[in-house]
Short mmCIF file of C-alpha atoms in Angstrom, two decimals:
data_model
loop_
_atom_site.label_atom_id
_atom_site.label_comp_id
_atom_site.label_asym_id
_atom_site.label_seq_id
_atom_site.Cartn_x
_atom_site.Cartn_y
_atom_site.Cartn_z
CA MET J 1 191.48 152.64 116.56
CA GLY J 2 187.91 153.33 115.44
CA THR J 3 186.87 154.90 112.16
CA ASN J 4 187.96 158.50 111.63
CA ILE J 5 186.35 160.90 109.15
CA PHE J 6 188.27 163.57 107.21
CA LYS J 7 186.00 166.28 105.80
CA TYR J 8 187.23 168.12 102.71
CA LYS J 9 185.05 171.18 102.16
CA ASN J 10 186.37 172.40 98.81
CA ASP J 11 185.27 171.27 95.38
CA PHE J 12 186.93 168.04 94.27
CA HIS J 13 187.47 167.79 90.52
CA LEU J 14 187.15 164.29 89.08
CA GLU J 15 189.24 162.93 86.21
CA LYS J 16 186.23 162.75 83.87
CA GLY J 17 185.34 166.39 84.45
CA GLU J 18 182.58 166.28 87.06
CA VAL J 19 182.89 167.96 90.44
CA LEU J 20 182.04 166.78 93.94
CA LYS J 21 181.11 169.65 96.21
CA GLY J 22 183.18 168.52 99.15
CA LEU J 23 183.79 164.97 100.29
CA GLU J 24 184.39 162.81 103.32
CA ILE J 25 187.01 160.08 103.72
CA ALA J 26 186.73 157.35 106.35
CA TYR J 27 190.04 155.97 107.59
CA HIS J 28 191.79 153.99 110.29
CA THR J 29 195.24 154.52 111.77
CA TYR J 30 197.29 152.18 113.94
CA GLY J 31 200.45 153.11 115.86
CA ASN J 32 202.11 156.50 116.00
CA LEU J 33 203.93 158.69 113.52
CA SER J 34 207.62 158.88 114.44
CA PRO J 35 209.24 162.29 115.04
CA GLN J 36 211.18 161.79 111.80
CA LYS J 37 207.91 160.89 109.97
CA ASN J 38 209.69 157.94 108.39
CA ASN J 39 207.58 154.98 109.55
CA VAL J 40 204.39 155.35 107.48
CA VAL J 41 202.69 152.30 106.00
CA TRP J 42 199.73 153.08 103.74
CA ILE J 43 197.43 150.18 102.87
CA CYS J 44 195.14 150.39 99.84
CA HIS J 45 192.13 148.09 100.15
CA ALA J 46 190.29 146.01 97.57
CA LEU J 47 186.78 146.21 96.13
CA THR J 48 184.39 145.62 99.06
CA ALA J 49 186.78 146.04 102.01
CA ASN J 50 186.75 148.87 104.51
CA SER J 51 189.47 150.91 106.18
CA ASP J 52 189.95 148.51 109.11
CA ALA J 53 192.91 146.67 107.58
CA MET J 54 193.78 144.93 110.84
CA LYS J 55 190.44 143.15 110.63
CA TRP J 56 190.51 141.99 107.00
CA TRP J 57 194.30 141.48 106.65
CA PRO J 58 195.17 140.09 110.11
CA ASN J 59 197.96 137.90 108.77
CA LEU J 60 199.92 140.99 107.67
CA VAL J 61 198.75 143.83 109.94
CA GLY J 62 198.86 143.72 113.73
CA LYS J 63 201.05 143.05 116.71
CA GLY J 64 203.77 140.57 115.79
CA ARG J 65 202.94 140.78 112.08
CA TYR J 66 205.18 142.31 109.43
CA PHE J 67 203.29 145.60 109.61
CA ASP J 68 203.29 145.98 113.37
CA PRO J 69 201.69 149.15 114.81
CA GLU J 70 204.35 149.16 117.53
CA LYS J 71 206.87 149.85 114.76
CA TYR J 72 204.88 151.61 112.03
CA PHE J 73 202.24 154.31 111.67
CA ILE J 74 199.71 152.43 109.55
CA VAL J 75 196.97 154.16 107.55
CA CYS J 76 194.14 152.64 105.54
CA ALA J 77 191.50 154.85 103.93
CA ASN J 78 188.15 153.78 102.53
CA VAL J 79 187.84 154.39 98.80
CA LEU J 80 185.68 156.98 97.09
CA GLY J 81 182.41 155.39 95.97
CA SER J 82 182.27 152.87 98.81
CA CYS J 83 179.62 152.59 101.52
CA TYR J 84 181.89 152.49 104.57
CA GLY J 85 182.03 156.19 105.36
CA THR J 86 183.73 157.75 102.35
CA THR J 87 181.60 159.78 99.94
CA GLY J 88 179.67 157.46 97.64
CA PRO J 89 176.25 156.76 96.11
CA MET J 90 174.50 156.72 99.49
CA SER J 91 175.92 160.12 100.45
CA ILE J 92 173.70 163.19 100.30
CA ASN J 93 173.98 165.15 97.07
CA PRO J 94 174.22 168.83 98.17
CA ASP J 95 172.31 169.89 95.07
CA THR J 96 169.24 167.73 95.79
CA PHE J 97 169.57 167.00 99.53
CA LYS J 98 168.91 163.35 98.69
CA PRO J 99 171.30 160.38 98.28
CA TYR J 100 173.07 160.21 94.93
CA TYR J 101 172.14 156.59 94.21
CA GLN J 102 172.64 156.09 90.44
CA SER J 103 173.44 159.77 89.86
CA PHE J 104 176.79 159.42 91.61
CA PRO J 105 179.42 160.51 89.06
CA ASP J 106 181.76 158.11 87.30
CA ILE J 107 185.04 157.91 89.16
CA THR J 108 188.42 156.31 88.47
CA ILE J 109 191.38 154.85 90.29
CA ARG J 110 193.15 158.19 89.90
CA ASP J 111 190.30 159.96 91.63
CA ILE J 112 190.62 157.59 94.58
CA VAL J 113 194.36 158.16 94.82
CA ASN J 114 193.90 161.93 94.62
CA THR J 115 191.44 161.84 97.53
CA HIS J 116 193.89 159.82 99.58
CA GLN J 117 196.63 162.31 98.87
CA LEU J 118 194.37 164.95 100.44
CA LEU J 119 194.14 162.77 103.52
CA ALA J 120 197.90 162.24 103.61
CA GLU J 121 198.36 166.00 103.61
CA GLU J 122 195.82 166.35 106.42
CA LEU J 123 197.75 163.75 108.46
CA ASN J 124 201.02 165.61 107.88
CA ILE J 125 202.47 162.69 105.91
CA GLU J 126 205.18 163.76 103.51
CA ARG J 127 206.73 160.38 102.76
CA ILE J 128 205.40 156.82 102.74
CA ASN J 129 207.82 154.10 103.80
CA PHE J 130 205.61 151.26 102.50
CA LEU J 131 202.68 151.57 100.11
CA ILE J 132 200.91 148.24 99.66
CA GLY J 133 197.74 146.97 98.05
CA GLY J 134 196.20 143.95 96.36
CA SER J 135 193.69 143.81 93.48
CA LEU J 136 191.88 147.18 93.34
CA GLY J 137 194.26 148.17 96.14
CA GLY J 138 197.24 147.21 94.00
CA GLN J 139 195.91 149.36 91.18
CA GLN J 140 195.67 152.31 93.58
CA ALA J 141 199.21 151.72 94.86
CA MET J 142 200.49 151.57 91.30
CA GLU J 143 198.79 154.85 90.41
CA TRP J 144 200.14 156.57 93.50
CA GLY J 145 203.65 155.39 92.72
CA ILE J 146 203.35 157.08 89.32
CA ILE J 147 201.59 160.26 90.47
CA SER J 148 203.99 160.95 93.36
CA PRO J 149 207.17 158.95 92.70
CA GLN J 150 209.29 160.87 95.21
CA MET J 151 206.80 160.27 98.01
CA ILE J 152 206.89 156.46 97.97
CA GLU J 153 209.97 154.66 99.27
CA ASN J 154 208.83 151.02 98.97
CA LEU J 155 205.93 149.77 96.87
CA ILE J 156 204.25 146.35 97.08
CA ILE J 157 201.73 145.42 94.40
CA LEU J 158 199.82 142.15 94.75
CA ALA J 159 197.53 140.52 92.19
CA ALA J 160 196.97 143.59 90.01
CA ASN J 161 197.54 144.51 86.38
CA THR J 162 198.37 147.72 84.53
CA LYS J 163 195.11 147.98 82.57
CA ALA J 164 191.70 146.35 82.87
CA SER J 165 191.61 143.49 80.40
CA PRO J 166 188.56 142.45 78.36
CA TRP J 167 188.38 139.43 80.68
CA ASN J 168 188.23 141.71 83.76
CA ILE J 169 185.61 143.95 82.18
CA ALA J 170 183.51 140.95 81.13
CA PHE J 171 183.26 139.83 84.75
CA SER J 172 182.40 143.36 85.89
CA GLU J 173 179.75 143.79 83.19
CA SER J 174 178.18 140.44 84.10
CA GLN J 175 177.96 141.57 87.72
CA ARG J 176 176.36 144.88 86.75
CA MET J 177 173.86 143.02 84.56
CA ALA J 178 172.91 140.90 87.56
CA ILE J 179 172.38 144.02 89.68
CA LYS J 180 170.34 145.79 86.96
CA SER J 181 168.13 142.71 86.56
CA ASP J 182 166.84 143.39 90.06
CA GLN J 183 164.05 145.90 89.39
CA THR J 184 164.41 147.44 92.84
CA PHE J 185 167.79 148.86 91.81
CA ASP J 186 166.05 151.49 89.68
CA GLN J 187 163.83 152.52 92.57
CA ASN J 188 166.76 154.37 94.16
CA ILE J 189 166.05 153.21 97.69
CA PRO J 190 168.59 152.16 100.34
CA GLU J 191 167.79 148.46 99.94
CA GLY J 192 167.59 148.66 96.14
CA GLY J 193 169.28 145.96 94.08
CA GLN J 194 170.20 143.70 96.99
CA LYS J 195 169.06 140.45 95.33
CA GLY J 196 170.95 141.49 92.23
CA LEU J 197 173.97 142.21 94.39
CA ALA J 198 173.85 138.67 95.80
CA ALA J 199 173.91 137.27 92.26
CA ALA J 200 176.73 139.65 91.29
CA ARG J 201 178.80 138.50 94.23
CA ALA J 202 178.29 134.87 93.26
CA ILE J 203 179.56 135.69 89.77
CA ALA J 204 182.51 137.59 91.20
CA LEU J 205 183.46 134.70 93.45
CA LEU J 206 184.07 132.50 90.41
CA SER J 207 186.83 134.89 89.36
CA TYR J 208 188.27 135.18 92.86
CA ARG J 209 188.83 131.41 93.04
CA ASN J 210 189.11 128.84 90.22
CA SER J 211 187.87 125.39 89.18
CA LYS J 212 190.52 123.55 91.19
CA THR J 213 189.59 125.43 94.35
CA TYR J 214 185.91 124.60 93.91
CA ASN J 215 186.50 120.99 92.94
CA LEU J 216 188.63 120.39 96.03
CA THR J 217 186.62 122.32 98.60
CA GLN J 218 183.02 121.79 97.46
CA GLN J 219 182.93 118.07 96.81
CA GLU J 220 179.68 116.32 97.70
CA TYR J 221 179.63 113.97 100.67
CA ILE J 222 176.62 112.10 99.28
CA PHE J 223 177.55 110.42 96.00
CA ASN J 224 174.05 109.90 94.58
CA LYS J 225 172.73 113.40 95.19
CA SER J 226 170.95 115.02 92.22
CA GLU J 227 169.99 118.43 93.66
CA ASN J 228 170.61 120.79 96.58
CA PHE J 229 174.33 120.61 95.98
CA ARG J 230 176.82 121.80 98.54
CA VAL J 231 178.39 124.26 96.10
CA SER J 232 174.96 125.74 95.30
CA GLU J 233 174.45 126.50 98.98
CA TYR J 234 177.95 127.98 99.11
CA GLN J 235 177.23 130.37 96.22
CA GLN J 236 173.95 131.43 97.79
CA TYR J 237 175.59 131.94 101.18
CA GLN J 238 178.46 134.03 99.79
CA GLY J 239 176.09 136.16 97.72
CA TYR J 240 173.75 137.02 100.54
CA LYS J 241 176.59 137.40 103.02
CA LEU J 242 177.74 140.45 101.06
CA THR J 243 174.26 141.97 101.06
CA ASN J 244 174.42 142.08 104.86
CA ARG J 245 177.39 144.43 104.76
CA PHE J 246 177.49 146.18 101.39
CA ASN J 247 175.36 148.24 99.06
CA ALA J 248 174.37 147.54 95.46
CA TYR J 249 174.88 151.14 94.32
CA SER J 250 178.44 151.25 95.65
CA PHE J 251 179.21 147.84 94.19
CA TYR J 252 177.96 149.01 90.79
CA VAL J 253 180.14 152.15 90.93
CA LEU J 254 183.25 150.29 92.06
CA THR J 255 183.06 147.67 89.32
CA LYS J 256 183.18 150.58 86.86
CA VAL J 257 186.21 151.91 88.74
CA LEU J 258 187.91 148.58 88.09
CA ASP J 259 187.08 148.90 84.40
CA SER J 260 188.60 152.41 84.31
CA HIS J 261 192.04 151.18 85.33
CA ASN J 262 194.67 152.06 82.73
CA ILE J 263 197.92 153.55 84.02
CA GLY J 264 198.93 154.49 80.50
CA ARG J 265 195.94 156.76 79.90
CA ASN J 266 197.18 160.24 78.93
CA ARG J 267 200.72 159.23 79.87
CA GLU J 268 202.16 158.08 76.53
CA GLY J 269 201.47 154.45 77.28
CA ILE J 270 201.81 151.82 79.99
CA GLU J 271 205.55 151.26 79.69
CA GLU J 272 206.27 154.98 79.98
CA ALA J 273 204.00 155.23 83.02
CA LEU J 274 205.71 152.32 84.79
CA SER J 275 209.11 153.88 84.18
CA GLN J 276 208.07 156.84 86.34
CA ILE J 277 207.93 154.69 89.50
CA LYS J 278 210.97 155.36 91.70
CA ALA J 279 210.08 153.16 94.68
CA LYS J 280 211.78 149.86 95.39
CA THR J 281 208.96 147.68 94.11
CA LEU J 282 207.93 144.13 94.93
CA LEU J 283 205.46 142.55 92.50
CA LEU J 284 203.58 139.49 93.71
CA GLY J 285 201.54 137.28 91.42
CA PHE J 286 199.55 134.19 92.40
CA SER J 287 199.88 130.99 90.42
CA SER J 288 196.18 130.14 90.25
CA ASP J 289 194.79 133.67 89.85
CA ILE J 290 192.42 133.67 86.88
CA LEU J 291 191.27 137.28 87.32
CA PHE J 292 194.65 139.02 87.18
CA HIS J 293 196.95 136.41 85.70
CA ALA J 294 200.39 136.13 87.23
CA SER J 295 201.91 136.96 83.84
CA GLU J 296 200.18 140.37 83.97
CA VAL J 297 201.91 141.12 87.26
CA GLU J 298 205.25 139.83 86.02
CA PHE J 299 205.02 142.09 82.95
CA MET J 300 205.71 145.13 85.11
CA LYS J 301 209.18 144.07 86.26
CA ASP J 302 210.73 144.91 82.90
CA TYR J 303 209.56 148.53 83.10
CA ILE J 304 209.69 149.50 86.78
CA PRO J 305 213.37 150.37 87.30
CA ASN J 306 213.98 148.96 90.80
CA SER J 307 211.62 146.01 90.96
CA LYS J 308 211.42 142.27 91.57
CA TYR J 309 208.70 139.81 90.65
CA SER J 310 207.85 136.74 92.73
CA GLU J 311 205.10 134.23 92.11
CA ILE J 312 203.33 132.68 95.07
CA ASP J 313 202.07 129.13 94.64
CA SER J 314 198.51 129.17 95.93
CA LEU J 315 195.37 127.11 95.63
CA TYR J 316 193.19 130.11 96.39
CA GLY J 317 193.34 132.00 93.10
CA HIS J 318 192.94 135.76 93.25
CA ASP J 319 191.96 135.54 96.92
CA GLY J 320 195.48 134.33 97.62
CA PHE J 321 196.51 137.92 98.29
CA LEU J 322 194.17 137.91 101.30
CA ILE J 323 194.83 134.36 102.49
CA GLU J 324 198.51 133.56 101.92
CA GLY J 325 199.86 135.79 104.69
CA LYS J 326 202.86 133.67 105.61
CA LYS J 327 204.05 133.33 102.01
CA ILE J 328 203.54 137.03 101.35
CA THR J 329 205.46 137.95 104.49
CA ASN J 330 208.34 135.69 103.46
CA GLU J 331 208.61 137.44 100.10
CA ILE J 332 208.51 140.89 101.72
CA GLU J 333 211.17 139.93 104.26
CA LYS J 334 213.47 138.58 101.55
CA PHE J 335 213.18 141.67 99.36
CA TYR J 336 213.34 144.38 102.02
CA GLN J 337 215.83 142.82 104.45
#
């Protein structure tokens, strides 16, 4: 169950017109493909996750969980632009024989989905029983449901919208500003921009949670304290925690991927695009999500033909899609019984 690498040796044409001269995709699989090839679960991961879904989504993926590898053939592939084995800014540019760093081309959600379709073909997958993703993963799942409607049987979209909102882009731009303020980012070195990345992550965390979450979980134990606050330490810890496992150049690229999200682009609008989805679709919003408001998720139910919207009551904001495993499982079980 370790990381696998699929090597695609042909040119890969990106949505914005640039070309990658070959690419690699890191992925994990769990379980076995049935003889009928009808037990595939494909998991699309969020911004800074990797392809080991059993590790970062243990309440949904694993033995005894809803997506049990003893029942399903489960696939999760690392996204284009990441730093966990799939081609990204730290990969070697075949034209220069040096890492791309900031010269890595602009990519979109559609590019990511198109790379994963190459992997599906390599794995001899013709039909996906369940396609599921939250946040950036939900945006990928949505795109895939539109691009290949006959391939997807059941679609689960959590905490995602149909188009990046000005609010979403404002958060992303603030994070990129934090990264660019670190002068080492422009040095194009492996450790470049790491202090900026820590600040960017701290900004991002504000959008992943909300004021109620912070006010309940980060209360001070010492009433008369005037500095060195608990929540300050928490922000610092979360920021630098990411720098121990992620890369500023990939983070920069992937925030722009988030901004690129618009399922209606070159498809005669969002409503028309949603109408192309043929899968039985479960839409899950989270009551306290301030990044992708529950109303943005609910909007889709009027345009996806065979869909249901459910709202999960959660204290954890956008991160509810990672934390509320029991509630998510209950909604899946009710809809797909």
